[in-house]
Coordinates of C-alpha atoms and ligand atoms in Angstrom, one line a residue:
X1 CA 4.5 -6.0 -15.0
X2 CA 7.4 -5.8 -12.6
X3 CA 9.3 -2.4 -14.8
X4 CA 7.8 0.4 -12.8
X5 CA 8.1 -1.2 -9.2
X6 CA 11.7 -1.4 -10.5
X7 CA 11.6 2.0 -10.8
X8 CA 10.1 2.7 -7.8
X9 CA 12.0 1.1 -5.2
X10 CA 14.7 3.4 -3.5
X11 CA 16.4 -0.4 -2.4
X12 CA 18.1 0.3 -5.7
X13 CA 20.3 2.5 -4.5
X14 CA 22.8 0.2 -2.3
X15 CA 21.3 -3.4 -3.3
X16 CA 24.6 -5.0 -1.2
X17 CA 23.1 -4.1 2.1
X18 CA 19.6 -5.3 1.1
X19 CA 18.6 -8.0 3.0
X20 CA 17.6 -10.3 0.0
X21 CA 20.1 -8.8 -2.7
X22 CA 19.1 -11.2 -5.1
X23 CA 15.2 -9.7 -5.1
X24 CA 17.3 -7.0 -7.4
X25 CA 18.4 -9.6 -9.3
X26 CA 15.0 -11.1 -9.9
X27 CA 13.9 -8.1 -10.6
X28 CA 16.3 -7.4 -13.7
X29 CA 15.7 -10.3 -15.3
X30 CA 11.9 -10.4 -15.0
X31 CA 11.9 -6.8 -16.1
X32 CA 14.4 -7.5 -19.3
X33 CA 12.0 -9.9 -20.7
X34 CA 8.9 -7.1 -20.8
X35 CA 8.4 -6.6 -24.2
X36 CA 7.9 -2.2 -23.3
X37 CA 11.2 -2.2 -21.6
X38 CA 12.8 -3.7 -24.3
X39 CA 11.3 -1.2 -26.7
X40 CA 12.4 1.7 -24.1
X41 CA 16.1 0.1 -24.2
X42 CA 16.0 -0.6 -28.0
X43 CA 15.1 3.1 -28.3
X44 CA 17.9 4.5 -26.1
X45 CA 20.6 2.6 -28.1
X46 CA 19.1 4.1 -31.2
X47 CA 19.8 7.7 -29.6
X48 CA 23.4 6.9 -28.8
X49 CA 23.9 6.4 -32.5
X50 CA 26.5 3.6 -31.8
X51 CA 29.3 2.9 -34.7
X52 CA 32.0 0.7 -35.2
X53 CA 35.2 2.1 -33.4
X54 CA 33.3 3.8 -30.2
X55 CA 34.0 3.5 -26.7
X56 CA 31.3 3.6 -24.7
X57 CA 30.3 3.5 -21.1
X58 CA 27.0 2.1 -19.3
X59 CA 26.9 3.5 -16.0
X60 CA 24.4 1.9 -13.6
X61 CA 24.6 -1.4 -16.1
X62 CA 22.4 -3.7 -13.9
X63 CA 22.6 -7.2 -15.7
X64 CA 24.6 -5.9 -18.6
X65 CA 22.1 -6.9 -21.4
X66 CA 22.8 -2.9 -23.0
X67 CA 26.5 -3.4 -22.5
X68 CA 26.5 -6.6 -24.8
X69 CA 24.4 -5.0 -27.2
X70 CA 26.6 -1.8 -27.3
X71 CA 29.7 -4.0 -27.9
X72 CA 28.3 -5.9 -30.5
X73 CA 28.2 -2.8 -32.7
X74 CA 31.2 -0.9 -31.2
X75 CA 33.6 -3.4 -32.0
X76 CA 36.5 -2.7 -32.5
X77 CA 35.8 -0.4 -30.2
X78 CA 35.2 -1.3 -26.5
X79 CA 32.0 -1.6 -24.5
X80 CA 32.1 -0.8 -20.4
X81 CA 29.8 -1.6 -17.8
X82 CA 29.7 0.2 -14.8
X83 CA 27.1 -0.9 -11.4
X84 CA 27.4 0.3 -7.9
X85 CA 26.4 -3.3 -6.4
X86 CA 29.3 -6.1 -6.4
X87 CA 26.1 -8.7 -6.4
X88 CA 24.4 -7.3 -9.7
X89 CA 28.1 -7.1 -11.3
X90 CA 28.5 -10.6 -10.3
X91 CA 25.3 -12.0 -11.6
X92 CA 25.7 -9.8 -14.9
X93 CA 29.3 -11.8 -15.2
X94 CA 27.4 -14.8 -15.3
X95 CA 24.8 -13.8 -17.8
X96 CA 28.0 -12.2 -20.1
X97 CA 31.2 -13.2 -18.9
X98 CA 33.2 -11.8 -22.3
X99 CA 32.3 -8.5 -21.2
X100 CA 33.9 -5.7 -19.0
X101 CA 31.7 -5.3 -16.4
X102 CA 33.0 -3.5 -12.9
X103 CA 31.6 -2.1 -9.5
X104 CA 32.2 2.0 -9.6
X105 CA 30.1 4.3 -8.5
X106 CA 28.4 7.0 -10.8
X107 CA 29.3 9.9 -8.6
X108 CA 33.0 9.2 -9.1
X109 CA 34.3 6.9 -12.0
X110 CA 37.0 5.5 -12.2
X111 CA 38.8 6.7 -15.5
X112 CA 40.3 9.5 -17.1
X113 CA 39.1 12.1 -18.3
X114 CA 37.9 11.9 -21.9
X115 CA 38.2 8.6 -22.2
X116 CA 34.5 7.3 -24.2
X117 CA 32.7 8.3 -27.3
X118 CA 29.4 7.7 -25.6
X119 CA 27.7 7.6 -22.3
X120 CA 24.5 5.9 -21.3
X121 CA 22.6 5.4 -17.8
X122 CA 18.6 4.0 -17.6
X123 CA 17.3 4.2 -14.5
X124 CA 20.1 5.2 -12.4
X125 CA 19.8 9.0 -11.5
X126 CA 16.8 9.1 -9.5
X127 CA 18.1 6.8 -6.9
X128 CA 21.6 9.4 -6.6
X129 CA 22.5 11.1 -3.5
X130 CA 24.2 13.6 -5.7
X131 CA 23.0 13.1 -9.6
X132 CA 24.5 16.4 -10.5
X133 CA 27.8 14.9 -9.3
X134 CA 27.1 11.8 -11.6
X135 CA 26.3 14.2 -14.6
X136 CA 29.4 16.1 -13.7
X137 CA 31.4 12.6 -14.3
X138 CA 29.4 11.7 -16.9
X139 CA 30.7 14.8 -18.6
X140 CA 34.2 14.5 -17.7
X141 CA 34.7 11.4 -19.1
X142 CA 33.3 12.2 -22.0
X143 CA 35.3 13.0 -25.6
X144 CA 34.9 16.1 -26.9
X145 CA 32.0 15.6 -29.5
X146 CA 30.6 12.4 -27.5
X147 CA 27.0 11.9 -26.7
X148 CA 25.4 10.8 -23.0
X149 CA 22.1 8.9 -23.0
X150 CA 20.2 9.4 -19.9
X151 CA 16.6 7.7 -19.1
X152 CA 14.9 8.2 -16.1
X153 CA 11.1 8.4 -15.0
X154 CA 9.1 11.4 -14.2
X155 CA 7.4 10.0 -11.6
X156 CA 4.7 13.1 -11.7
X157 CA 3.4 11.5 -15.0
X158 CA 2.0 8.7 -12.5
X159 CA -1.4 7.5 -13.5
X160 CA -3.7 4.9 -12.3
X161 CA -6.3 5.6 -15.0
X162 CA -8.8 6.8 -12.0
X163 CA -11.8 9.6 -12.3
X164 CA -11.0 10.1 -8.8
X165 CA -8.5 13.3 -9.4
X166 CA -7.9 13.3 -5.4
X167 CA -6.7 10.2 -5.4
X168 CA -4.6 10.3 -8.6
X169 CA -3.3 13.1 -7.1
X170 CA -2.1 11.2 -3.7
X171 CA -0.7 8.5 -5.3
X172 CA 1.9 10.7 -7.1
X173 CA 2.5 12.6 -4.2
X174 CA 3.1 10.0 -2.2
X175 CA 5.5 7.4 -4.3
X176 CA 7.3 11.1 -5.6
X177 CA 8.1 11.2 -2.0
X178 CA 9.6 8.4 -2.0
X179 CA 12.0 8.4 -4.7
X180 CA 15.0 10.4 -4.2
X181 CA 14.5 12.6 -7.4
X182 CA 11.2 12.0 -8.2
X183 CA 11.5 14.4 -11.5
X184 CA 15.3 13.6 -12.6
X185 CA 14.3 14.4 -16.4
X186 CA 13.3 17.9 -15.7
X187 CA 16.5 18.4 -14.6
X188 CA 18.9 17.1 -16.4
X189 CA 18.3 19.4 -19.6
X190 CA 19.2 22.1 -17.2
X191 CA 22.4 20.8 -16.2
X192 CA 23.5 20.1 -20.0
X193 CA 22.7 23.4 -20.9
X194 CA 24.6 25.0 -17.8
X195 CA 27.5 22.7 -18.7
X196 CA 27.8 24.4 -22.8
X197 CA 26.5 21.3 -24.0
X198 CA 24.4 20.6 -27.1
X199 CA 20.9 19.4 -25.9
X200 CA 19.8 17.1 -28.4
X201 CA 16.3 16.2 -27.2
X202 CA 14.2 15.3 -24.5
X203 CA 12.3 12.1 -26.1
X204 CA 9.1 10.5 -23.7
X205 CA 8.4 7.0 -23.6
X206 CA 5.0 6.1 -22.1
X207 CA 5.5 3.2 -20.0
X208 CA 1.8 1.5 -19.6
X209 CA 0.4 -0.8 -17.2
X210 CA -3.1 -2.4 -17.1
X211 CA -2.4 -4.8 -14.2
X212 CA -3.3 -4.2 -10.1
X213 CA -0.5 -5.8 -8.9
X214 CA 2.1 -3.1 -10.6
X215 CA 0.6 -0.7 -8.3
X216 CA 0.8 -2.7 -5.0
X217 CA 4.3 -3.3 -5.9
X218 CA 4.7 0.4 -6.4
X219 CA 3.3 1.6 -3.4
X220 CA 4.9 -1.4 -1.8
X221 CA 8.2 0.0 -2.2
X222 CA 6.9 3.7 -1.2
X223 CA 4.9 2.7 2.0
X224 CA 6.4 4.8 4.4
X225 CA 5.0 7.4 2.8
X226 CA 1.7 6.3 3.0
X227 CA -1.0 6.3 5.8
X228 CA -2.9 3.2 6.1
X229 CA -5.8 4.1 5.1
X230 CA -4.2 6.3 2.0
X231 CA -3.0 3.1 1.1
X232 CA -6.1 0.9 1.1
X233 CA -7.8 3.8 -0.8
X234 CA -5.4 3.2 -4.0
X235 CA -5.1 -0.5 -3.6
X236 CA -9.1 -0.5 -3.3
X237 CA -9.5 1.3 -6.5
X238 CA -6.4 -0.2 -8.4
X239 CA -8.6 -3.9 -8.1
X240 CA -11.6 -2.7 -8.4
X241 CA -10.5 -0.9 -12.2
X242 CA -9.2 -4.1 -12.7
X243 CA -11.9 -6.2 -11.8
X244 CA -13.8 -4.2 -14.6
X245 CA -11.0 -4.1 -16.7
X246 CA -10.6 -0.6 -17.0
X247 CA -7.3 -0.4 -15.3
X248 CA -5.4 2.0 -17.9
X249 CA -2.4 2.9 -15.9
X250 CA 1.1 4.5 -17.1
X251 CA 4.6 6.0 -16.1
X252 CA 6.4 8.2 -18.3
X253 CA 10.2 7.7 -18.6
X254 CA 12.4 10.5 -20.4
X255 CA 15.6 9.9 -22.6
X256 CA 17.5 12.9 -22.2
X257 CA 20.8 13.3 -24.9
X258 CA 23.2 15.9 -25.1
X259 CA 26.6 16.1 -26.6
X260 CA 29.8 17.3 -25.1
X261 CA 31.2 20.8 -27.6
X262 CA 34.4 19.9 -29.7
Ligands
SAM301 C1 16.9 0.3 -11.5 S1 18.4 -0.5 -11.7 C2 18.7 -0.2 -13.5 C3 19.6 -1.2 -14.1 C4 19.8 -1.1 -15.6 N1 20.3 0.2 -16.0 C5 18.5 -1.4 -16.3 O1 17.8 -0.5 -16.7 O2 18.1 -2.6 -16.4 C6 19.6 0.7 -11.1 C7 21.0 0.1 -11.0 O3 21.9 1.2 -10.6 C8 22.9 0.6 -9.7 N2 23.4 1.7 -8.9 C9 22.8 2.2 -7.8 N3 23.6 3.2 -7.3 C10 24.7 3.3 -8.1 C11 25.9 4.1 -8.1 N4 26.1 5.1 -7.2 N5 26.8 3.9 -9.1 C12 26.6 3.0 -10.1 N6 25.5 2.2 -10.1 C13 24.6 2.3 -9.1 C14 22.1 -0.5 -9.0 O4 23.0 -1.4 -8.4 C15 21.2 -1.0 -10.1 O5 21.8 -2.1 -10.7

């Protein structure tokens, strides 16, 4: 499963300067097609509680796939897809070229104030310099009485399915490291509580795993943080779970919702 390395990799964050861009690409489109991210995505539409009429904003859009879906129930009301990379906006024109899809940045949208029913971002906030920034946008272009969406993963809920605590404990440690905000979700509630909003929930989605490779791909993308040896250690005991197929990994991801006070 390719979701969680996703996840992982801080690459995400400026994708233009990558050296392969189109890895992200890849990525996106293998990840759309796992049947648990679909069910995550599913699930997060469901908590936006779209209707016809809404405007709505998808900040962070990737390929676009939630944007399409948004604007198939909105309409008449208009769908928006916002992504930092010019490379993922092209590709997601490709995939949906009826859409409005546009490079902006999180931390500073471009449009009014007030200006969309509902706001939704998956996976985004954890690669931000400044997240609170982006929540402070999300907010301000928010209607009064509109709703904002936001999934990231708590990368503390981390688990290879080991008895070896020590090295559970290492892993998380390590790849947290690595992620700008390894524990987005915790935050977030905070930040919409400070901000007078109504805080809606806080809803888990257990994101499982049962195969090696999603952990070499993890700590792949979070190897600076590792020694050499740390690394071998989790690798070593990621196959040999496998190899005895009693590799019960998971990562938990958090939908946060809030709405902004009439
Ligand atoms: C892990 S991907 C998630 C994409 C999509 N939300 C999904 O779940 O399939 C993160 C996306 O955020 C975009 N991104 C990174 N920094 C951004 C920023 N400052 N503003 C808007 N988008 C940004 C990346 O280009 C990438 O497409």
């Amino acid at each position: 499963m390719s979701t969680l390395t996703q996840t992982a990799s801080g690459g995400f964050a400026d994708i233009d300067s990558a050296d392969d861009p189109d890895f992200y690409i890849r990525y996106l489109l293998e990840a759309s097609k796992d049947s648990e991210v679909q069910e995550m995505k599913r699930y997060s539409l469901e908590l936006l509680r779209l209707a016809p009429g809404l405007d709505v904003i998808d900040v962070g859009a990737g390929l676009g796939d939630e944007v399409a879906a948004a604007q198939a129930v909105v309409t008449p009301g208009h769908a928006v897809g916002i992504d930092g990379s010019a490379r993922v906006i092209e590709a997601a024109r490709e995939l949906h070229p009826e859409l409005d899809l546009r490079v902006g940045d999180a931390q500073a949208l471009d449009f009014a104030a007030d200006s969309f029913d509902r706001y939704r971002s998956e996976r985004l906030f954890q690669h931000l310099p400044e997240p609170e920034q982006a929540f402070q946008e999300a907010l301000r272009v928010l209607r009064p009485g509109g709703r904002m969406v936001i999934g990231d993963p708590d990368w503390e809920t981390l688990r290879l399915g080991s008895e070896d605590v020590e090295l559970e404990e290492l892993l998380r440690d390590r790849v947290s490291e690595s992620v700008t905000n390894p524990r987005l979700p915790l935050r977030l509630p905070t930040w919409m509580i400070s901000a007078g909003m109504v805080l809606e929930g806080v809803y888990p989605f257990r994101m499982p795993f049962r195969e090696a490779q999603t952990i070499e791909r993890i700590v792949d993308s979070a190897a600076a943080s590792f020694r050499p040896s740390e690394l071998e250690a989790v690798l070593a005991e990621a196959r040999a779970l496998e190899a005895d197929r009693a590799l019960y990994g998971s990562l938990t991801l958090f939908w946060v919702s809030g709405v902004k006070r009439s």
